[in-house]
Amino acid sequence: MKTAQTDRLASRVLAAYGATFEAARVVYVGTAGGFSGAIFWRVVTSHGTYCLRRWPKAHPHPERLEFIHSVLRHVEQKGFHVVPVPCRTGQGETFLQAGGHLWELAPWMAGEADFQRAPSEAKLRAALAALARFHRAAATHTRPASRRGPSPGVANRLAEIHRWLQGDLHRLSACIVRSTMPELADRAGRLVELLPRVATGVRQQLESVAPSEVPLQPCLRDVWSDHVLFRRERVSGLIDFGAMRVESPAADVARLLGSMAADRWDEWQIGLSAYQEIRPLEAAEHRLVKALDASTALLAGMNWARWIYLDDRHFDDYPTILERLSGFLDRVERLAQADQGPIRIPAR
């Protein structure tokens, strides 16, 4: 929320970056359509436009943000130029603390996150090619050193399914009954009904790939259609790196393609082909993509239901949340109704 205090803090933070930013035109843009809890200002100077970001108090910790920034600097040095590399303060820092929050300043990334509004095959190809280039550049980041091992996300999702089935589902169901938001409650209630039917198959897929050793490296982990900016049909920016961790690149492939192609398998083939032209997937990564996409389809809507009904989090844009919940419900309905068969990975 915008207050006089937040504006004063923003001005104080900008002063740490030098006189140019003290004289800038600063426009508050709030959450910029996001749900992470971060708030933003558009900072217009004589030599460019920047984004001032105040991270939520809960995350990330300073060590995590240092890691994220080091990866962004690394991939930019490797020639991947469509990420917002944070600026340095007069003291050489890439973020600072004020008012109990971490703050950063980075170039404002031009373009529109318009894939859902105006999808095209060219944009789909461009998005997956950009993701592959990011992964190729990030693979040589040395903190921590790239390695091989099981996907951390698989274990996390198996644990999440277990929590739902061991009691959280009953708690959620009771809270939904008391809901005063009928459209959200209808969709969340349907997800509760479907989860036990779908969970067995999804869990089996995850368990089958859990021991697989695959390349592990810095990955975005929350890359989806609204985090890819386009100028016409070219990718002009990737944004929002707060979820970055060491993971299998297959997790990013599954997340992005799931958001762009849903269950349209011909579009999956297009996106996978574009990705593999730059970074071929190993056989074990192929299997991970399918398992992680199925688990995302099942669990993403449940996460929203948890935040709203169990964690009592409040959001400003419930129509957008309703739209997202509807999309996840559609995918879970299809998982429950029919076996879609394996995603066909294009041969190289």
CSV table of C-alpha atoms in Angstrom, one decimal:
chain,number,residue,atom,x,y,z
A,1,MET,CA,0.0,0.0,0.0
A,2,LYS,CA,1.2,3.5,-0.9
A,3,THR,CA,1.8,5.7,2.1
A,4,ALA,CA,3.8,8.9,2.8
A,5,GLN,CA,6.2,6.7,4.7
A,6,THR,CA,6.8,4.3,1.8
A,7,ASP,CA,7.4,7.3,-0.6
A,8,ARG,CA,9.9,8.7,1.8
A,9,LEU,CA,11.7,5.4,2.1
A,10,ALA,CA,11.7,5.1,-1.7
A,11,SER,CA,13.3,8.5,-2.0
A,12,ARG,CA,15.9,7.6,0.6
A,13,VAL,CA,16.7,4.4,-1.2
A,14,LEU,CA,17.1,6.2,-4.5
A,15,ALA,CA,19.5,8.7,-2.9
A,16,ALA,CA,21.9,5.8,-2.3
A,17,TYR,CA,22.3,5.4,-6.0
A,18,GLY,CA,23.5,8.9,-6.7
A,19,ALA,CA,22.3,12.4,-7.7
A,20,THR,CA,20.8,11.2,-11.0
A,21,PHE,CA,18.2,9.1,-9.2
A,22,GLU,CA,17.5,11.8,-6.6
A,23,ALA,CA,16.4,14.1,-9.5
A,24,ALA,CA,14.3,11.4,-11.2
A,25,ARG,CA,10.6,11.3,-11.9
A,26,VAL,CA,9.2,8.6,-9.7
A,27,VAL,CA,5.8,6.9,-10.3
A,28,TYR,CA,4.3,4.4,-7.9
A,29,VAL,CA,2.9,1.4,-9.7
A,30,GLY,CA,2.0,-0.8,-6.7
A,31,THR,CA,2.1,-4.5,-7.2
A,32,ALA,CA,2.3,-4.2,-11.0
A,33,GLY,CA,-0.2,-7.0,-11.3
A,34,GLY,CA,1.8,-9.5,-9.3
A,35,PHE,CA,0.9,-11.4,-6.1
A,36,SER,CA,4.3,-11.8,-4.5
A,37,GLY,CA,3.9,-8.9,-2.1
A,38,ALA,CA,6.5,-6.8,-3.8
A,39,ILE,CA,5.7,-3.2,-4.7
A,40,PHE,CA,7.3,-1.1,-7.5
A,41,TRP,CA,8.1,2.4,-8.6
A,42,ARG,CA,8.9,3.4,-12.2
A,43,VAL,CA,11.9,5.7,-12.0
A,44,VAL,CA,12.5,8.0,-15.1
A,45,THR,CA,15.9,9.6,-15.4
A,46,SER,CA,17.7,11.5,-18.2
A,47,HIS,CA,19.6,8.4,-19.2
A,48,GLY,CA,16.9,5.7,-18.9
A,49,THR,CA,14.0,4.2,-17.0
A,50,TYR,CA,14.4,2.0,-14.0
A,51,CYS,CA,12.4,-0.2,-11.7
A,52,LEU,CA,12.6,0.3,-7.9
A,53,ARG,CA,11.4,-2.8,-6.1
A,54,ARG,CA,10.6,-3.3,-2.5
A,55,TRP,CA,10.6,-7.0,-1.6
A,56,PRO,CA,8.1,-8.3,0.9
A,57,LYS,CA,9.5,-8.7,4.5
A,58,ALA,CA,9.1,-12.5,4.4
A,59,HIS,CA,11.4,-13.2,1.5
A,60,PRO,CA,14.0,-13.3,0.2
A,61,HIS,CA,16.7,-13.3,2.8
A,62,PRO,CA,19.8,-11.2,2.0
A,63,GLU,CA,21.9,-14.3,1.2
A,64,ARG,CA,19.2,-15.5,-1.3
A,65,LEU,CA,19.0,-12.1,-3.0
A,66,GLU,CA,22.8,-12.0,-3.3
A,67,PHE,CA,22.6,-15.4,-5.1
A,68,ILE,CA,19.8,-14.2,-7.4
A,69,HIS,CA,21.7,-11.1,-8.3
A,70,SER,CA,24.9,-13.0,-8.9
A,71,VAL,CA,23.1,-15.3,-11.4
A,72,LEU,CA,21.6,-12.3,-13.2
A,73,ARG,CA,25.0,-10.7,-13.5
A,74,HIS,CA,26.6,-14.0,-14.7
A,75,VAL,CA,24.1,-14.7,-17.5
A,76,GLU,CA,24.3,-11.1,-18.7
A,77,GLN,CA,28.1,-11.4,-18.9
A,78,LYS,CA,27.6,-14.6,-20.9
A,79,GLY,CA,25.6,-12.7,-23.5
A,80,PHE,CA,22.0,-13.1,-22.2
A,81,HIS,CA,20.8,-9.5,-22.2
A,82,VAL,CA,17.1,-9.7,-21.5
A,83,VAL,CA,17.2,-9.8,-17.7
A,84,PRO,CA,17.2,-6.8,-15.4
A,85,VAL,CA,20.7,-6.8,-13.9
A,86,PRO,CA,20.5,-4.8,-10.6
A,87,CYS,CA,22.3,-1.4,-10.4
A,88,ARG,CA,24.9,-0.8,-7.7
A,89,THR,CA,24.6,1.8,-5.0
A,90,GLY,CA,27.4,4.3,-4.4
A,91,GLN,CA,28.8,1.8,-2.0
A,92,GLY,CA,28.9,-1.0,-4.6
A,93,GLU,CA,25.9,-2.9,-3.3
A,94,THR,CA,23.2,-4.4,-5.5
A,95,PHE,CA,20.5,-4.0,-2.8
A,96,LEU,CA,20.0,-2.3,0.5
A,97,GLN,CA,17.8,-2.6,3.6
A,98,ALA,CA,15.3,0.1,4.7
A,99,GLY,CA,12.2,0.0,6.8
A,100,GLY,CA,12.5,-3.7,7.4
A,101,HIS,CA,12.5,-4.6,3.6
A,102,LEU,CA,15.1,-5.3,1.0
A,103,TRP,CA,15.2,-2.9,-2.0
A,104,GLU,CA,16.8,-3.1,-5.4
A,105,LEU,CA,17.0,-0.9,-8.5
A,106,ALA,CA,17.3,-2.3,-12.0
A,107,PRO,CA,16.6,-1.3,-15.6
A,108,TRP,CA,12.9,-1.2,-16.5
A,109,MET,CA,12.4,-4.0,-19.0
A,110,ALA,CA,10.5,-2.9,-22.1
A,111,GLY,CA,7.8,-5.0,-23.7
A,112,GLU,CA,4.4,-6.5,-22.9
A,113,ALA,CA,3.5,-9.8,-21.2
A,114,ASP,CA,0.8,-10.4,-23.8
A,115,PHE,CA,1.1,-14.0,-24.7
A,116,GLN,CA,-2.3,-14.9,-23.2
A,117,ARG,CA,-3.9,-12.0,-24.9
A,118,ALA,CA,-2.3,-12.5,-28.3
A,119,PRO,CA,-0.6,-15.9,-28.5
A,120,SER,CA,1.3,-17.1,-31.6
A,121,GLU,CA,3.6,-19.9,-32.6
A,122,ALA,CA,6.4,-17.4,-33.1
A,123,LYS,CA,6.1,-16.1,-29.5
A,124,LEU,CA,5.9,-19.7,-28.1
A,125,ARG,CA,9.1,-20.6,-30.0
A,126,ALA,CA,10.8,-17.3,-28.9
A,127,ALA,CA,9.9,-17.9,-25.2
A,128,LEU,CA,11.3,-21.4,-25.1
A,129,ALA,CA,14.4,-20.5,-27.0
A,130,ALA,CA,15.0,-17.6,-24.5
A,131,LEU,CA,14.6,-20.0,-21.6
A,132,ALA,CA,17.1,-22.4,-23.2
A,133,ARG,CA,19.6,-19.6,-23.6
A,134,PHE,CA,19.1,-18.6,-20.0
A,135,HIS,CA,19.7,-22.2,-18.8
A,136,ARG,CA,22.8,-22.5,-21.0
A,137,ALA,CA,24.3,-19.3,-19.6
A,138,ALA,CA,23.4,-20.1,-16.0
A,139,ALA,CA,24.9,-23.6,-16.2
A,140,THR,CA,28.4,-22.1,-15.8
A,141,HIS,CA,27.5,-20.2,-12.6
A,142,THR,CA,29.8,-21.4,-9.9
A,143,ARG,CA,28.0,-20.6,-6.6
A,144,PRO,CA,27.1,-23.3,-5.9
A,145,ALA,CA,28.9,-25.3,-8.6
A,146,SER,CA,26.7,-27.0,-11.2
A,147,ARG,CA,26.2,-30.6,-10.4
A,148,ARG,CA,24.0,-33.6,-11.0
A,149,GLY,CA,21.4,-35.2,-8.7
A,150,PRO,CA,17.7,-35.7,-8.2
A,151,SER,CA,15.4,-32.8,-8.8
A,152,PRO,CA,14.6,-31.1,-5.4
A,153,GLY,CA,11.2,-30.1,-6.8
A,154,VAL,CA,10.1,-33.7,-7.1
A,155,ALA,CA,10.6,-34.4,-3.4
A,156,ASN,CA,8.9,-31.1,-2.5
A,157,ARG,CA,5.8,-32.0,-4.6
A,158,LEU,CA,5.6,-35.5,-3.2
A,159,ALA,CA,5.7,-34.0,0.3
A,160,GLU,CA,3.0,-31.5,-0.6
A,161,ILE,CA,0.7,-34.2,-2.0
A,162,HIS,CA,1.3,-36.2,1.3
A,163,ARG,CA,0.3,-33.1,3.4
A,164,TRP,CA,-2.9,-32.7,1.5
A,165,LEU,CA,-4.0,-36.3,1.8
A,166,GLN,CA,-3.0,-36.5,5.5
A,167,GLY,CA,-5.3,-33.8,6.8
A,168,ASP,CA,-4.9,-30.5,5.0
A,169,LEU,CA,-7.6,-31.4,2.5
A,170,HIS,CA,-10.2,-31.8,5.3
A,171,ARG,CA,-9.1,-28.5,6.9
A,172,LEU,CA,-9.4,-26.7,3.5
A,173,SER,CA,-12.8,-28.2,2.8
A,174,ALA,CA,-14.2,-26.9,6.1
A,175,CYS,CA,-12.9,-23.4,5.4
A,176,ILE,CA,-14.4,-23.3,1.9
A,177,VAL,CA,-17.8,-24.1,3.2
A,178,ARG,CA,-17.7,-20.9,5.3
A,179,SER,CA,-16.5,-18.9,2.3
A,180,THR,CA,-18.2,-15.7,1.3
A,181,MET,CA,-16.7,-15.7,-2.3
A,182,PRO,CA,-19.0,-18.2,-4.1
A,183,GLU,CA,-17.2,-18.4,-7.4
A,184,LEU,CA,-13.8,-19.0,-5.8
A,185,ALA,CA,-15.4,-21.4,-3.4
A,186,ASP,CA,-17.0,-23.4,-6.2
A,187,ARG,CA,-13.7,-23.9,-8.0
A,188,ALA,CA,-11.7,-24.5,-4.9
A,189,GLY,CA,-14.3,-27.1,-3.7
A,190,ARG,CA,-14.1,-28.9,-7.1
A,191,LEU,CA,-10.3,-29.1,-6.7
A,192,VAL,CA,-10.7,-30.6,-3.3
A,193,GLU,CA,-13.1,-33.2,-4.8
A,194,LEU,CA,-10.7,-34.1,-7.6
A,195,LEU,CA,-7.4,-34.2,-5.8
A,196,PRO,CA,-7.8,-37.7,-4.3
A,197,ARG,CA,-8.8,-39.1,-7.7
A,198,VAL,CA,-5.8,-37.5,-9.5
A,199,ALA,CA,-3.2,-37.6,-6.8
A,200,THR,CA,-2.4,-41.3,-7.1
A,201,GLY,CA,-1.4,-41.1,-10.8
A,202,VAL,CA,0.6,-37.9,-10.3
A,203,ARG,CA,2.4,-39.3,-7.2
A,204,GLN,CA,3.3,-42.4,-9.2
A,205,GLN,CA,4.8,-40.3,-12.0
A,206,LEU,CA,6.8,-38.3,-9.4
A,207,GLU,CA,8.0,-41.4,-7.6
A,208,SER,CA,9.2,-42.9,-10.9
A,209,VAL,CA,11.5,-39.9,-11.7
A,210,ALA,CA,12.5,-39.2,-8.1
A,211,PRO,CA,15.8,-41.1,-8.2
A,212,SER,CA,16.8,-39.8,-11.6
A,213,GLU,CA,20.1,-37.8,-11.6
A,214,VAL,CA,19.9,-34.8,-13.9
A,215,PRO,CA,21.9,-31.6,-14.3
A,216,LEU,CA,21.2,-29.1,-11.5
A,217,GLN,CA,21.8,-25.4,-11.8
A,218,PRO,CA,20.3,-22.0,-11.1
A,219,CYS,CA,16.7,-22.1,-12.4
A,220,LEU,CA,13.8,-19.6,-12.4
A,221,ARG,CA,11.2,-22.0,-10.9
A,222,ASP,CA,8.4,-19.5,-11.4
A,223,VAL,CA,8.7,-18.8,-15.1
A,224,TRP,CA,5.3,-18.6,-16.8
A,225,SER,CA,3.6,-16.6,-19.5
A,226,ASP,CA,3.2,-13.4,-17.5
A,227,HIS,CA,6.9,-13.3,-16.7
A,228,VAL,CA,8.0,-13.2,-20.4
A,229,LEU,CA,7.9,-9.8,-22.1
A,230,PHE,CA,7.6,-9.4,-25.9
A,231,ARG,CA,8.1,-6.7,-28.4
A,232,ARG,CA,5.9,-8.0,-31.2
A,233,GLU,CA,7.1,-11.6,-31.4
A,234,ARG,CA,10.6,-11.3,-29.9
A,235,VAL,CA,11.3,-11.8,-26.2
A,236,SER,CA,12.4,-8.4,-24.8
A,237,GLY,CA,12.7,-9.5,-21.1
A,238,LEU,CA,12.4,-12.1,-18.5
A,239,ILE,CA,11.2,-10.8,-15.1
A,240,ASP,CA,10.5,-11.8,-11.5
A,241,PHE,CA,13.4,-14.0,-10.1
A,242,GLY,CA,12.3,-14.2,-6.5
A,243,ALA,CA,11.8,-18.0,-6.7
A,244,MET,CA,15.2,-18.7,-8.2
A,245,ARG,CA,16.9,-21.8,-6.7
A,246,VAL,CA,19.1,-24.7,-7.8
A,247,GLU,CA,16.9,-27.1,-9.7
A,248,SER,CA,16.6,-29.1,-12.9
A,249,PRO,CA,16.0,-27.0,-16.0
A,250,ALA,CA,13.2,-29.5,-16.7
A,251,ALA,CA,11.2,-27.8,-14.0
A,252,ASP,CA,11.3,-24.4,-15.8
A,253,VAL,CA,10.4,-26.1,-19.1
A,254,ALA,CA,7.4,-27.7,-17.6
A,255,ARG,CA,6.3,-24.5,-15.8
A,256,LEU,CA,6.6,-22.3,-18.8
A,257,LEU,CA,5.1,-24.7,-21.4
A,258,GLY,CA,2.3,-25.6,-19.0
A,259,SER,CA,1.3,-22.0,-18.7
A,260,MET,CA,1.6,-21.3,-22.5
A,261,ALA,CA,0.3,-24.6,-24.0
A,262,ALA,CA,-1.8,-26.1,-21.2
A,263,ASP,CA,-2.9,-29.5,-22.7
A,264,ARG,CA,-2.5,-28.6,-26.3
A,265,TRP,CA,0.1,-31.3,-27.2
A,266,ASP,CA,0.9,-29.9,-30.6
A,267,GLU,CA,2.0,-26.7,-29.0
A,268,TRP,CA,4.1,-28.7,-26.5
A,269,GLN,CA,6.0,-30.1,-29.5
A,270,ILE,CA,6.6,-26.7,-30.9
A,271,GLY,CA,7.9,-25.3,-27.7
A,272,LEU,CA,10.1,-28.4,-26.8
A,273,SER,CA,11.6,-28.3,-30.3
A,274,ALA,CA,12.5,-24.7,-30.0
A,275,TYR,CA,14.1,-25.3,-26.6
A,276,GLN,CA,16.1,-28.3,-27.7
A,277,GLU,CA,17.5,-26.5,-30.7
A,278,ILE,CA,19.6,-24.6,-28.1
A,279,ARG,CA,19.8,-26.9,-25.1
A,280,PRO,CA,18.9,-30.6,-25.8
A,281,LEU,CA,17.1,-32.4,-23.0
A,282,GLU,CA,18.5,-35.7,-21.6
A,283,ALA,CA,16.2,-38.7,-21.5
A,284,ALA,CA,15.8,-38.3,-17.7
A,285,GLU,CA,14.9,-34.6,-18.2
A,286,HIS,CA,12.2,-35.7,-20.7
A,287,ARG,CA,10.5,-37.8,-18.1
A,288,LEU,CA,10.9,-35.0,-15.5
A,289,VAL,CA,9.1,-32.5,-17.7
A,290,LYS,CA,6.0,-34.7,-17.9
A,291,ALA,CA,5.9,-35.5,-14.2
A,292,LEU,CA,6.5,-31.9,-13.1
A,293,ASP,CA,3.9,-30.6,-15.5
A,294,ALA,CA,1.3,-33.0,-14.2
A,295,SER,CA,2.1,-32.1,-10.6
A,296,THR,CA,2.0,-28.4,-11.3
A,297,ALA,CA,-1.4,-28.8,-12.9
A,298,LEU,CA,-2.7,-30.6,-9.8
A,299,LEU,CA,-1.0,-28.5,-7.1
A,300,ALA,CA,-0.9,-24.9,-8.4
A,301,GLY,CA,-4.6,-24.3,-7.9
A,302,MET,CA,-4.4,-26.0,-4.5
A,303,ASN,CA,-1.7,-23.5,-3.5
A,304,TRP,CA,-4.0,-20.6,-4.3
A,305,ALA,CA,-6.8,-22.3,-2.2
A,306,ARG,CA,-4.4,-22.8,0.7
A,307,TRP,CA,-3.3,-19.1,0.6
A,308,ILE,CA,-6.8,-17.8,0.5
A,309,TYR,CA,-8.7,-20.2,2.9
A,310,LEU,CA,-6.1,-21.6,5.2
A,311,ASP,CA,-3.4,-18.9,5.4
A,312,ASP,CA,-6.0,-16.1,5.2
A,313,ARG,CA,-4.0,-14.1,2.7
A,314,HIS,CA,-5.8,-11.2,1.1
A,315,PHE,CA,-5.3,-10.1,-2.5
A,316,ASP,CA,-6.5,-7.0,-4.4
A,317,ASP,CA,-7.2,-8.7,-7.8
A,318,TYR,CA,-9.6,-11.6,-7.2
A,319,PRO,CA,-10.9,-11.6,-10.8
A,320,THR,CA,-7.4,-12.6,-12.0
A,321,ILE,CA,-7.1,-15.2,-9.2
A,322,LEU,CA,-10.5,-16.6,-10.3
A,323,GLU,CA,-9.2,-16.8,-13.9
A,324,ARG,CA,-6.1,-18.6,-12.8
A,325,LEU,CA,-8.0,-21.0,-10.6
A,326,SER,CA,-10.3,-21.8,-13.5
A,327,GLY,CA,-7.4,-22.6,-15.7
A,328,PHE,CA,-5.9,-25.0,-13.2
A,329,LEU,CA,-9.2,-26.6,-12.6
A,330,ASP,CA,-9.6,-27.2,-16.3
A,331,ARG,CA,-6.3,-29.1,-16.4
A,332,VAL,CA,-7.1,-31.1,-13.3
A,333,GLU,CA,-10.5,-32.1,-14.8
A,334,ARG,CA,-8.7,-33.4,-17.9
A,335,LEU,CA,-6.3,-35.3,-15.7
A,336,ALA,CA,-9.2,-36.9,-13.9
A,337,GLN,CA,-11.2,-37.7,-17.1
A,338,ALA,CA,-8.6,-39.3,-19.3
A,339,ASP,CA,-5.0,-40.5,-19.6
A,340,GLN,CA,-3.4,-37.9,-21.9
A,341,GLY,CA,-0.5,-40.3,-22.7
A,342,PRO,CA,3.1,-39.3,-22.8
A,343,ILE,CA,4.3,-35.9,-24.0
A,344,ARG,CA,6.1,-36.7,-27.3
A,345,ILE,CA,9.6,-35.2,-27.1
A,346,PRO,CA,10.8,-34.3,-30.6
A,347,ALA,CA,13.7,-36.4,-31.7
A,348,ARG,CA,17.0,-34.7,-32.5
